Amino acid sequence: MGHLKNIALNIIKVVLPLAFGLFLIWYVYDLLDAKEKHDLFLSLKQANYWWIIVSILFGILSHLSRAYRWKYLLDPLGLKPKFLNSFFSVMIGYTINLLLPRVGEVSRCGVLSKYEKMPFTKLFGTVIAERIADATILASLTFLIIFSQFDKLGDMLKSWVSYDEEGSTLVIYSAVVVVTGLLIFIGFLYLLKTSSNKYLLKIKSLLIGFWEGAKSIIYMKSAFKFILHTLFIWIMYVSMFYMCFFSLEATSNVPLMGMLAAFVMGGISIIFIQGGIGVYPAAVMQILFIYGVSRSSGLALGWIIWTSQTVMILVLGILSMLIMPKYNRYLRQQKVDGNE
């Protein structure tokens, strides 16, 4: 019974956000009047898709760099996977993430662990370290946008925060929640340190493995190269996004900070719904509207960016799933032939 309950909960976690994303597609489209709907499809029809091809090339470069950057985290752990296996694993992880949120990182490490015979927990720890580096960049961009574009985003930010007469009560409740959470966390750490329960010991073992991987960023010899690759990856992300603006005449003159604001909001929106379906184009449209772009053109651009990125990931991910087993069979055969 408990097993069925877990399955049902997992299905709900996937289906509910997806259903909301599909609802959002209809809802945003329904907000447009007849002329805006006509302009939306006209924009999609008249777009210069050569810019989309350039955008996809930047995207591929970012994924290649991400796969190469991984080795700088793995080297201190004595793990040296083949570059192609790392790349295939990255793309498979991205593809699975489109359908199952937060499962992609696990799949990425699981696939590489399988083909390279490497400890999963250490691999996963390095992915956590990667996420820390990437989150730092995204957070920096977010703060840059908020502070530099506060005049344009101020009204939107204010609408996210409500103040009432019970504000002090809210602060007290928040403090109680934070303190309670800290006490629970400290108690859990104490149990992990002292308990001999087999489940807690398993969790402790996993956490130790994760920590070994996560701290590899501190001890790696090529920290400078890791940082350069991180910057390169994000420059490619922004370039991939920006190139799409030139595919539509209405968005080709959006200021740099407006483009970055749309980039950040689009990136944040993906957190809430797997793959960003529905919510990503809506987020891009909403931000660009602040910068004078019509809703139809903003929504068209949002769909162009989302579709091109999604298709790129799906194609590379599916190809990786097909090629990776053959590639590793070839490597094993080469090894056998070399030993004869």
mmCIF file of C-alpha atoms in Angstrom:
data_model
loop_
_atom_site.group_PDB
_atom_site.id
_atom_site.type_symbol
_atom_site.label_atom_id
_atom_site.label_comp_id
_atom_site.label_asym_id
_atom_site.label_seq_id
_atom_site.Cartn_x
_atom_site.Cartn_y
_atom_site.Cartn_z
ATOM 1 C CA MET A 1 0.000 0.000 0.000
ATOM 2 C CA GLY A 2 2.815 2.382 0.920
ATOM 3 C CA HIS A 3 4.573 1.569 -2.355
ATOM 4 C CA LEU A 4 1.441 2.447 -4.353
ATOM 5 C CA LYS A 5 1.096 5.671 -2.381
ATOM 6 C CA ASN A 6 4.668 6.678 -3.275
ATOM 7 C CA ILE A 7 4.021 5.919 -6.944
ATOM 8 C CA ALA A 8 0.844 8.015 -6.851
ATOM 9 C CA LEU A 9 2.691 10.928 -5.208
ATOM 10 C CA ASN A 10 5.477 10.769 -7.797
ATOM 11 C CA ILE A 11 2.926 10.776 -10.617
ATOM 12 C CA ILE A 12 1.169 13.782 -9.080
ATOM 13 C CA LYS A 13 4.504 15.628 -8.758
ATOM 14 C CA VAL A 14 5.036 15.218 -12.506
ATOM 15 C CA VAL A 15 1.477 15.552 -13.819
ATOM 16 C CA LEU A 16 0.344 18.524 -11.707
ATOM 17 C CA PRO A 17 3.083 21.000 -12.786
ATOM 18 C CA LEU A 18 2.771 19.756 -16.373
ATOM 19 C CA ALA A 19 -1.002 20.277 -16.285
ATOM 20 C CA PHE A 20 -0.462 23.780 -14.908
ATOM 21 C CA GLY A 21 2.014 24.505 -17.713
ATOM 22 C CA LEU A 22 -0.500 23.372 -20.339
ATOM 23 C CA PHE A 23 -3.198 25.453 -18.643
ATOM 24 C CA LEU A 24 -0.861 28.455 -18.720
ATOM 25 C CA ILE A 25 -0.384 28.029 -22.480
ATOM 26 C CA TRP A 26 -4.146 28.259 -22.975
ATOM 27 C CA TYR A 27 -4.580 31.044 -20.426
ATOM 28 C CA VAL A 28 -1.901 33.336 -21.890
ATOM 29 C CA TYR A 29 -3.119 32.696 -25.431
ATOM 30 C CA ASP A 30 -6.698 33.421 -24.356
ATOM 31 C CA LEU A 31 -5.591 36.797 -22.953
ATOM 32 C CA LEU A 32 -4.630 37.952 -26.446
ATOM 33 C CA ASP A 33 -7.216 39.673 -28.592
ATOM 34 C CA ALA A 34 -7.867 38.662 -32.209
ATOM 35 C CA LYS A 35 -5.244 41.034 -33.641
ATOM 36 C CA GLU A 36 -2.594 39.909 -31.135
ATOM 37 C CA LYS A 37 -3.271 36.262 -31.981
ATOM 38 C CA HIS A 38 -2.886 37.073 -35.676
ATOM 39 C CA ASP A 39 0.349 38.986 -34.976
ATOM 40 C CA LEU A 40 1.659 36.093 -32.862
ATOM 41 C CA PHE A 41 1.413 33.589 -35.713
ATOM 42 C CA LEU A 42 2.642 36.174 -38.220
ATOM 43 C CA SER A 43 5.748 36.746 -36.075
ATOM 44 C CA LEU A 44 6.410 33.006 -35.887
ATOM 45 C CA LYS A 45 5.970 32.718 -39.656
ATOM 46 C CA GLN A 46 8.190 35.677 -40.563
ATOM 47 C CA ALA A 47 10.981 34.968 -38.054
ATOM 48 C CA ASN A 48 14.521 34.694 -39.409
ATOM 49 C CA TYR A 49 15.394 31.175 -38.295
ATOM 50 C CA TRP A 50 19.037 31.484 -39.313
ATOM 51 C CA TRP A 51 19.529 33.311 -36.017
ATOM 52 C CA ILE A 52 18.024 30.286 -34.269
ATOM 53 C CA ILE A 53 20.658 28.045 -35.855
ATOM 54 C CA VAL A 54 23.393 30.373 -34.538
ATOM 55 C CA SER A 55 21.685 30.265 -31.129
ATOM 56 C CA ILE A 56 21.683 26.462 -31.127
ATOM 57 C CA LEU A 57 25.405 26.402 -31.986
ATOM 58 C CA PHE A 58 26.105 28.546 -28.911
ATOM 59 C CA GLY A 59 23.961 26.138 -26.889
ATOM 60 C CA ILE A 60 25.954 23.132 -28.089
ATOM 61 C CA LEU A 61 29.208 24.898 -27.156
ATOM 62 C CA SER A 62 27.865 25.490 -23.638
ATOM 63 C CA HIS A 63 27.059 21.792 -23.200
ATOM 64 C CA LEU A 64 30.463 20.716 -24.544
ATOM 65 C CA SER A 65 32.114 23.109 -22.091
ATOM 66 C CA ARG A 66 29.961 21.787 -19.235
ATOM 67 C CA ALA A 67 31.064 18.224 -20.004
ATOM 68 C CA TYR A 68 34.715 19.296 -20.160
ATOM 69 C CA ARG A 69 34.438 21.374 -16.976
ATOM 70 C CA TRP A 70 33.265 18.272 -15.090
ATOM 71 C CA LYS A 71 36.732 16.735 -15.354
ATOM 72 C CA TYR A 72 38.223 19.495 -13.189
ATOM 73 C CA LEU A 73 35.970 18.380 -10.327
ATOM 74 C CA LEU A 74 36.605 14.691 -10.930
ATOM 75 C CA ASP A 75 40.414 14.887 -11.182
ATOM 76 C CA PRO A 76 41.004 15.458 -7.416
ATOM 77 C CA LEU A 77 38.936 12.322 -6.765
ATOM 78 C CA GLY A 78 41.113 10.257 -9.097
ATOM 79 C CA LEU A 79 38.242 9.860 -11.576
ATOM 80 C CA LYS A 80 39.059 10.294 -15.268
ATOM 81 C CA PRO A 81 36.074 9.541 -17.519
ATOM 82 C CA LYS A 82 36.203 9.732 -21.304
ATOM 83 C CA PHE A 83 35.114 13.157 -22.555
ATOM 84 C CA LEU A 84 32.419 11.729 -24.830
ATOM 85 C CA ASN A 85 30.955 9.717 -21.956
ATOM 86 C CA SER A 86 30.807 12.902 -19.890
ATOM 87 C CA PHE A 87 29.093 14.757 -22.739
ATOM 88 C CA PHE A 88 26.597 11.968 -23.386
ATOM 89 C CA SER A 89 25.801 11.826 -19.660
ATOM 90 C CA VAL A 90 25.226 15.586 -19.488
ATOM 91 C CA MET A 91 22.826 15.530 -22.446
ATOM 92 C CA ILE A 92 20.942 12.485 -21.149
ATOM 93 C CA GLY A 93 20.541 14.267 -17.817
ATOM 94 C CA TYR A 94 19.157 17.388 -19.496
ATOM 95 C CA THR A 95 16.710 15.318 -21.536
ATOM 96 C CA ILE A 96 15.366 13.442 -18.529
ATOM 97 C CA ASN A 97 15.057 16.730 -16.631
ATOM 98 C CA LEU A 98 12.553 17.909 -19.248
ATOM 99 C CA LEU A 99 10.151 15.173 -18.148
ATOM 100 C CA LEU A 100 11.138 14.490 -14.545
ATOM 101 C CA PRO A 101 12.293 17.568 -12.620
ATOM 102 C CA ARG A 102 15.451 17.150 -10.513
ATOM 103 C CA VAL A 103 15.928 13.586 -11.776
ATOM 104 C CA GLY A 104 18.311 14.646 -14.540
ATOM 105 C CA GLU A 105 21.287 15.139 -12.207
ATOM 106 C CA VAL A 106 20.754 11.679 -10.722
ATOM 107 C CA SER A 107 20.445 10.152 -14.207
ATOM 108 C CA ARG A 108 23.538 11.965 -15.425
ATOM 109 C CA CYS A 109 25.634 10.536 -12.587
ATOM 110 C CA GLY A 110 23.991 7.124 -12.839
ATOM 111 C CA VAL A 111 24.790 6.800 -16.540
ATOM 112 C CA LEU A 112 28.431 7.852 -16.116
ATOM 113 C CA SER A 113 28.763 5.592 -13.072
ATOM 114 C CA LYS A 114 27.486 2.654 -15.120
ATOM 115 C CA TYR A 115 29.769 3.083 -18.119
ATOM 116 C CA GLU A 116 32.890 4.351 -16.334
ATOM 117 C CA LYS A 117 32.535 2.157 -13.193
ATOM 118 C CA MET A 118 32.771 5.160 -10.860
ATOM 119 C CA PRO A 119 31.177 5.709 -7.402
ATOM 120 C CA PHE A 120 27.780 7.354 -7.835
ATOM 121 C CA THR A 121 27.920 9.354 -4.590
ATOM 122 C CA LYS A 122 31.204 11.030 -5.526
ATOM 123 C CA LEU A 123 29.911 11.857 -8.998
ATOM 124 C CA PHE A 124 26.753 13.322 -7.512
ATOM 125 C CA GLY A 125 28.805 15.387 -5.080
ATOM 126 C CA THR A 126 30.654 17.014 -7.976
ATOM 127 C CA VAL A 127 27.335 17.871 -9.620
ATOM 128 C CA ILE A 128 26.324 19.613 -6.387
ATOM 129 C CA ALA A 129 29.565 21.609 -6.601
ATOM 130 C CA GLU A 130 28.701 22.509 -10.203
ATOM 131 C CA ARG A 131 25.262 23.669 -9.140
ATOM 132 C CA ILE A 132 26.818 25.883 -6.462
ATOM 133 C CA ALA A 133 29.017 27.554 -9.093
ATOM 134 C CA ASP A 134 26.120 27.993 -11.529
ATOM 135 C CA ALA A 135 23.747 29.241 -8.836
ATOM 136 C CA THR A 136 26.340 31.874 -7.899
ATOM 137 C CA ILE A 137 26.369 33.191 -11.472
ATOM 138 C CA LEU A 138 22.567 33.201 -11.742
ATOM 139 C CA ALA A 139 22.219 34.928 -8.361
ATOM 140 C CA SER A 140 24.766 37.568 -9.413
ATOM 141 C CA LEU A 141 22.851 38.231 -12.636
ATOM 142 C CA THR A 142 19.578 38.406 -10.713
ATOM 143 C CA PHE A 143 20.908 41.008 -8.258
ATOM 144 C CA LEU A 144 22.463 42.963 -11.135
ATOM 145 C CA ILE A 145 19.095 43.127 -12.896
ATOM 146 C CA ILE A 146 17.137 44.015 -9.753
ATOM 147 C CA PHE A 147 19.442 46.879 -8.780
ATOM 148 C CA SER A 148 20.135 48.252 -12.267
ATOM 149 C CA GLN A 149 16.553 47.971 -13.540
ATOM 150 C CA PHE A 150 14.696 48.719 -10.332
ATOM 151 C CA ASP A 151 12.780 51.578 -11.965
ATOM 152 C CA LYS A 152 11.260 49.180 -14.497
ATOM 153 C CA LEU A 153 10.919 46.129 -12.258
ATOM 154 C CA GLY A 154 9.890 47.997 -9.102
ATOM 155 C CA ASP A 155 6.154 47.702 -9.626
ATOM 156 C CA MET A 156 6.460 44.002 -10.415
ATOM 157 C CA LEU A 157 8.614 43.355 -7.351
ATOM 158 C CA LYS A 158 6.164 45.241 -5.132
ATOM 159 C CA SER A 159 3.302 43.090 -6.407
ATOM 160 C CA TRP A 160 5.169 39.992 -5.180
ATOM 161 C CA VAL A 161 5.393 41.311 -1.605
ATOM 162 C CA SER A 162 2.317 42.306 0.391
ATOM 163 C CA TYR A 163 2.365 44.272 3.605
ATOM 164 C CA ASP A 164 -0.467 44.339 6.131
ATOM 165 C CA GLU A 165 -1.131 45.309 9.710
ATOM 166 C CA GLU A 166 -0.065 41.893 10.889
ATOM 167 C CA GLY A 167 3.433 42.261 9.491
ATOM 168 C CA SER A 168 5.023 41.927 12.930
ATOM 169 C CA THR A 169 3.090 38.695 13.533
ATOM 170 C CA LEU A 170 4.409 37.350 10.246
ATOM 171 C CA VAL A 171 7.970 38.157 11.336
ATOM 172 C CA ILE A 172 7.433 36.295 14.637
ATOM 173 C CA TYR A 173 6.010 33.246 12.847
ATOM 174 C CA SER A 174 8.924 33.287 10.400
ATOM 175 C CA ALA A 175 11.431 33.445 13.270
ATOM 176 C CA VAL A 176 9.725 30.502 15.014
ATOM 177 C CA VAL A 177 9.858 28.454 11.804
ATOM 178 C CA VAL A 178 13.556 29.259 11.266
ATOM 179 C CA VAL A 179 14.533 28.435 14.873
ATOM 180 C CA THR A 180 12.487 25.212 14.829
ATOM 181 C CA GLY A 181 14.086 24.208 11.552
ATOM 182 C CA LEU A 182 17.573 24.825 12.957
ATOM 183 C CA LEU A 183 16.813 22.749 16.070
ATOM 184 C CA ILE A 184 15.506 19.871 13.956
ATOM 185 C CA PHE A 185 18.581 20.090 11.728
ATOM 186 C CA ILE A 186 20.964 20.060 14.733
ATOM 187 C CA GLY A 187 19.087 17.107 16.238
ATOM 188 C CA PHE A 188 19.308 15.230 12.948
ATOM 189 C CA LEU A 189 23.070 15.834 12.748
ATOM 190 C CA TYR A 190 23.451 14.550 16.314
ATOM 191 C CA LEU A 191 21.534 11.366 15.453
ATOM 192 C CA LEU A 192 23.669 10.843 12.363
ATOM 193 C CA LYS A 193 26.813 11.128 14.470
ATOM 194 C CA THR A 194 25.742 8.852 17.345
ATOM 195 C CA SER A 195 23.082 6.449 16.044
ATOM 196 C CA SER A 196 23.811 2.907 14.845
ATOM 197 C CA ASN A 197 20.479 2.643 12.997
ATOM 198 C CA LYS A 198 21.164 1.052 9.602
ATOM 199 C CA TYR A 199 19.065 3.601 7.704
ATOM 200 C CA LEU A 200 20.801 6.537 9.371
ATOM 201 C CA LEU A 201 24.174 4.907 8.719
ATOM 202 C CA LYS A 202 23.236 4.627 5.043
ATOM 203 C CA ILE A 203 22.265 8.305 4.949
ATOM 204 C CA LYS A 204 25.537 9.180 6.701
ATOM 205 C CA SER A 205 27.499 7.208 4.118
ATOM 206 C CA LEU A 206 25.705 8.998 1.288
ATOM 207 C CA LEU A 207 26.319 12.420 2.847
ATOM 208 C CA ILE A 208 30.023 11.678 3.302
ATOM 209 C CA GLY A 209 30.242 10.701 -0.364
ATOM 210 C CA PHE A 210 28.407 13.854 -1.394
ATOM 211 C CA TRP A 211 30.712 15.996 0.749
ATOM 212 C CA GLU A 212 33.831 14.446 -0.759
ATOM 213 C CA GLY A 213 32.546 15.344 -4.188
ATOM 214 C CA ALA A 214 31.359 18.828 -3.243
ATOM 215 C CA LYS A 215 34.664 19.843 -1.617
ATOM 216 C CA SER A 216 36.557 18.795 -4.758
ATOM 217 C CA ILE A 217 36.012 22.334 -6.025
ATOM 218 C CA ILE A 218 38.244 23.553 -3.172
ATOM 219 C CA TYR A 219 41.094 21.115 -3.764
ATOM 220 C CA MET A 220 41.177 20.920 -7.535
ATOM 221 C CA LYS A 221 44.439 21.981 -9.137
ATOM 222 C CA SER A 222 42.746 23.694 -12.076
ATOM 223 C CA ALA A 223 40.431 26.069 -10.212
ATOM 224 C CA PHE A 224 41.211 28.898 -12.654
ATOM 225 C CA LYS A 225 40.274 26.750 -15.653
ATOM 226 C CA PHE A 226 37.100 25.648 -13.883
ATOM 227 C CA ILE A 227 36.123 29.297 -13.346
ATOM 228 C CA LEU A 228 36.931 30.154 -16.977
ATOM 229 C CA HIS A 229 34.718 27.304 -18.197
ATOM 230 C CA THR A 230 31.942 28.414 -15.838
ATOM 231 C CA LEU A 231 32.095 31.944 -17.260
ATOM 232 C CA PHE A 232 32.246 30.575 -20.809
ATOM 233 C CA ILE A 233 29.180 28.378 -20.193
ATOM 234 C CA TRP A 234 27.135 31.331 -18.987
ATOM 235 C CA ILE A 235 28.344 33.612 -21.778
ATOM 236 C CA MET A 236 27.177 30.918 -24.198
ATOM 237 C CA TYR A 237 23.830 30.665 -22.378
ATOM 238 C CA VAL A 238 23.282 34.414 -22.676
ATOM 239 C CA SER A 239 24.489 34.441 -26.300
ATOM 240 C CA MET A 240 22.174 31.547 -27.163
ATOM 241 C CA PHE A 241 19.285 33.520 -25.676
ATOM 242 C CA TYR A 242 20.307 36.858 -27.214
ATOM 243 C CA MET A 243 20.723 35.562 -30.780
ATOM 244 C CA CYS A 244 17.028 34.679 -30.858
ATOM 245 C CA PHE A 245 16.123 38.353 -30.331
ATOM 246 C CA PHE A 246 17.420 39.133 -33.824
ATOM 247 C CA SER A 247 15.052 36.608 -35.377
ATOM 248 C CA LEU A 248 12.172 39.079 -34.904
ATOM 249 C CA GLU A 249 12.267 42.704 -36.006
ATOM 250 C CA ALA A 250 10.166 43.736 -32.993
ATOM 251 C CA THR A 251 12.735 42.396 -30.498
ATOM 252 C CA SER A 252 15.984 43.152 -32.332
ATOM 253 C CA ASN A 253 16.399 46.515 -30.558
ATOM 254 C CA VAL A 254 15.644 45.441 -26.986
ATOM 255 C CA PRO A 255 18.364 46.933 -24.707
ATOM 256 C CA LEU A 256 21.001 44.642 -23.243
ATOM 257 C CA MET A 257 19.643 44.911 -19.696
ATOM 258 C CA GLY A 258 16.133 44.143 -20.944
ATOM 259 C CA MET A 259 17.458 41.008 -22.609
ATOM 260 C CA LEU A 260 19.266 39.997 -19.411
ATOM 261 C CA ALA A 261 16.114 40.605 -17.359
ATOM 262 C CA ALA A 262 14.170 38.273 -19.672
ATOM 263 C CA PHE A 263 17.019 35.738 -19.508
ATOM 264 C CA VAL A 264 17.003 35.697 -15.703
ATOM 265 C CA MET A 265 13.215 35.510 -15.426
ATOM 266 C CA GLY A 266 13.077 32.710 -17.993
ATOM 267 C CA GLY A 267 15.743 30.776 -16.091
ATOM 268 C CA ILE A 268 13.915 31.182 -12.792
ATOM 269 C CA SER A 269 10.591 30.099 -14.333
ATOM 270 C CA ILE A 270 12.022 26.696 -15.280
ATOM 271 C CA ILE A 271 12.427 25.888 -11.580
ATOM 272 C CA PHE A 272 8.660 25.705 -11.106
ATOM 273 C CA ILE A 273 7.595 23.552 -14.073
ATOM 274 C CA GLN A 274 9.653 20.812 -15.707
ATOM 275 C CA GLY A 275 11.152 22.076 -18.941
ATOM 276 C CA GLY A 276 9.494 25.464 -18.445
ATOM 277 C CA ILE A 277 6.553 24.491 -20.667
ATOM 278 C CA GLY A 278 4.050 27.329 -20.801
ATOM 279 C CA VAL A 279 5.672 29.360 -18.043
ATOM 280 C CA TYR A 280 8.951 30.157 -19.880
ATOM 281 C CA PRO A 281 7.366 31.937 -22.890
ATOM 282 C CA ALA A 282 4.944 33.731 -20.544
ATOM 283 C CA ALA A 283 7.826 34.963 -18.350
ATOM 284 C CA VAL A 284 9.774 36.243 -21.367
ATOM 285 C CA MET A 285 6.639 37.973 -22.707
ATOM 286 C CA GLN A 286 5.931 39.660 -19.374
ATOM 287 C CA ILE A 287 9.443 41.078 -19.007
ATOM 288 C CA LEU A 288 9.703 42.263 -22.614
ATOM 289 C CA PHE A 289 6.328 43.991 -22.303
ATOM 290 C CA ILE A 290 7.937 46.253 -19.681
ATOM 291 C CA TYR A 291 10.519 47.222 -22.321
ATOM 292 C CA GLY A 292 7.921 48.196 -24.920
ATOM 293 C CA VAL A 293 7.612 44.918 -26.834
ATOM 294 C CA SER A 294 4.044 43.927 -27.704
ATOM 295 C CA ARG A 295 2.583 40.860 -26.018
ATOM 296 C CA SER A 296 2.303 39.028 -29.339
ATOM 297 C CA SER A 297 5.964 39.629 -30.263
ATOM 298 C CA GLY A 298 7.186 38.862 -26.735
ATOM 299 C CA LEU A 299 5.214 35.630 -26.597
ATOM 300 C CA ALA A 300 6.399 34.653 -30.081
ATOM 301 C CA LEU A 301 10.021 35.186 -29.040
ATOM 302 C CA GLY A 302 9.460 33.231 -25.823
ATOM 303 C CA TRP A 303 8.136 30.276 -27.792
ATOM 304 C CA ILE A 304 10.959 30.498 -30.343
ATOM 305 C CA ILE A 305 13.600 30.429 -27.587
ATOM 306 C CA TRP A 306 11.876 27.684 -25.582
ATOM 307 C CA THR A 307 11.216 25.485 -28.623
ATOM 308 C CA SER A 308 14.732 25.808 -30.061
ATOM 309 C CA GLN A 309 16.364 25.007 -26.712
ATOM 310 C CA THR A 310 14.015 22.100 -26.028
ATOM 311 C CA VAL A 311 14.455 20.580 -29.500
ATOM 312 C CA MET A 312 18.245 20.920 -29.211
ATOM 313 C CA ILE A 313 18.264 19.116 -25.854
ATOM 314 C CA LEU A 314 15.899 16.382 -27.047
ATOM 315 C CA VAL A 315 17.877 15.713 -30.237
ATOM 316 C CA LEU A 316 21.269 15.663 -28.484
ATOM 317 C CA GLY A 317 19.850 13.665 -25.559
ATOM 318 C CA ILE A 318 18.227 10.995 -27.720
ATOM 319 C CA LEU A 319 21.347 10.740 -29.893
ATOM 320 C CA SER A 320 23.422 10.345 -26.717
ATOM 321 C CA MET A 321 21.153 7.535 -25.496
ATOM 322 C CA LEU A 322 21.587 5.747 -28.834
ATOM 323 C CA ILE A 323 25.308 6.354 -29.351
ATOM 324 C CA MET A 324 26.649 5.934 -25.798
ATOM 325 C CA PRO A 325 26.128 2.128 -25.558
ATOM 326 C CA LYS A 326 27.674 1.617 -29.019
ATOM 327 C CA TYR A 327 30.608 3.890 -28.188
ATOM 328 C CA ASN A 328 31.381 1.984 -24.992
ATOM 329 C CA ARG A 329 31.049 -1.386 -26.723
ATOM 330 C CA TYR A 330 33.573 -0.093 -29.240
ATOM 331 C CA LEU A 331 35.940 0.957 -26.419
ATOM 332 C CA ARG A 332 35.653 -2.464 -24.762
ATOM 333 C CA GLN A 333 36.331 -4.193 -28.070
ATOM 334 C CA GLN A 334 39.377 -1.995 -28.660
ATOM 335 C CA LYS A 335 40.653 -2.936 -25.208
ATOM 336 C CA VAL A 336 40.134 -6.651 -25.889
ATOM 337 C CA ASP A 337 41.876 -6.406 -29.264
ATOM 338 C CA GLY A 338 44.770 -4.536 -27.657
ATOM 339 C CA ASN A 339 45.270 -7.308 -25.078
ATOM 340 C CA GLU A 340 45.412 -10.063 -27.661
#
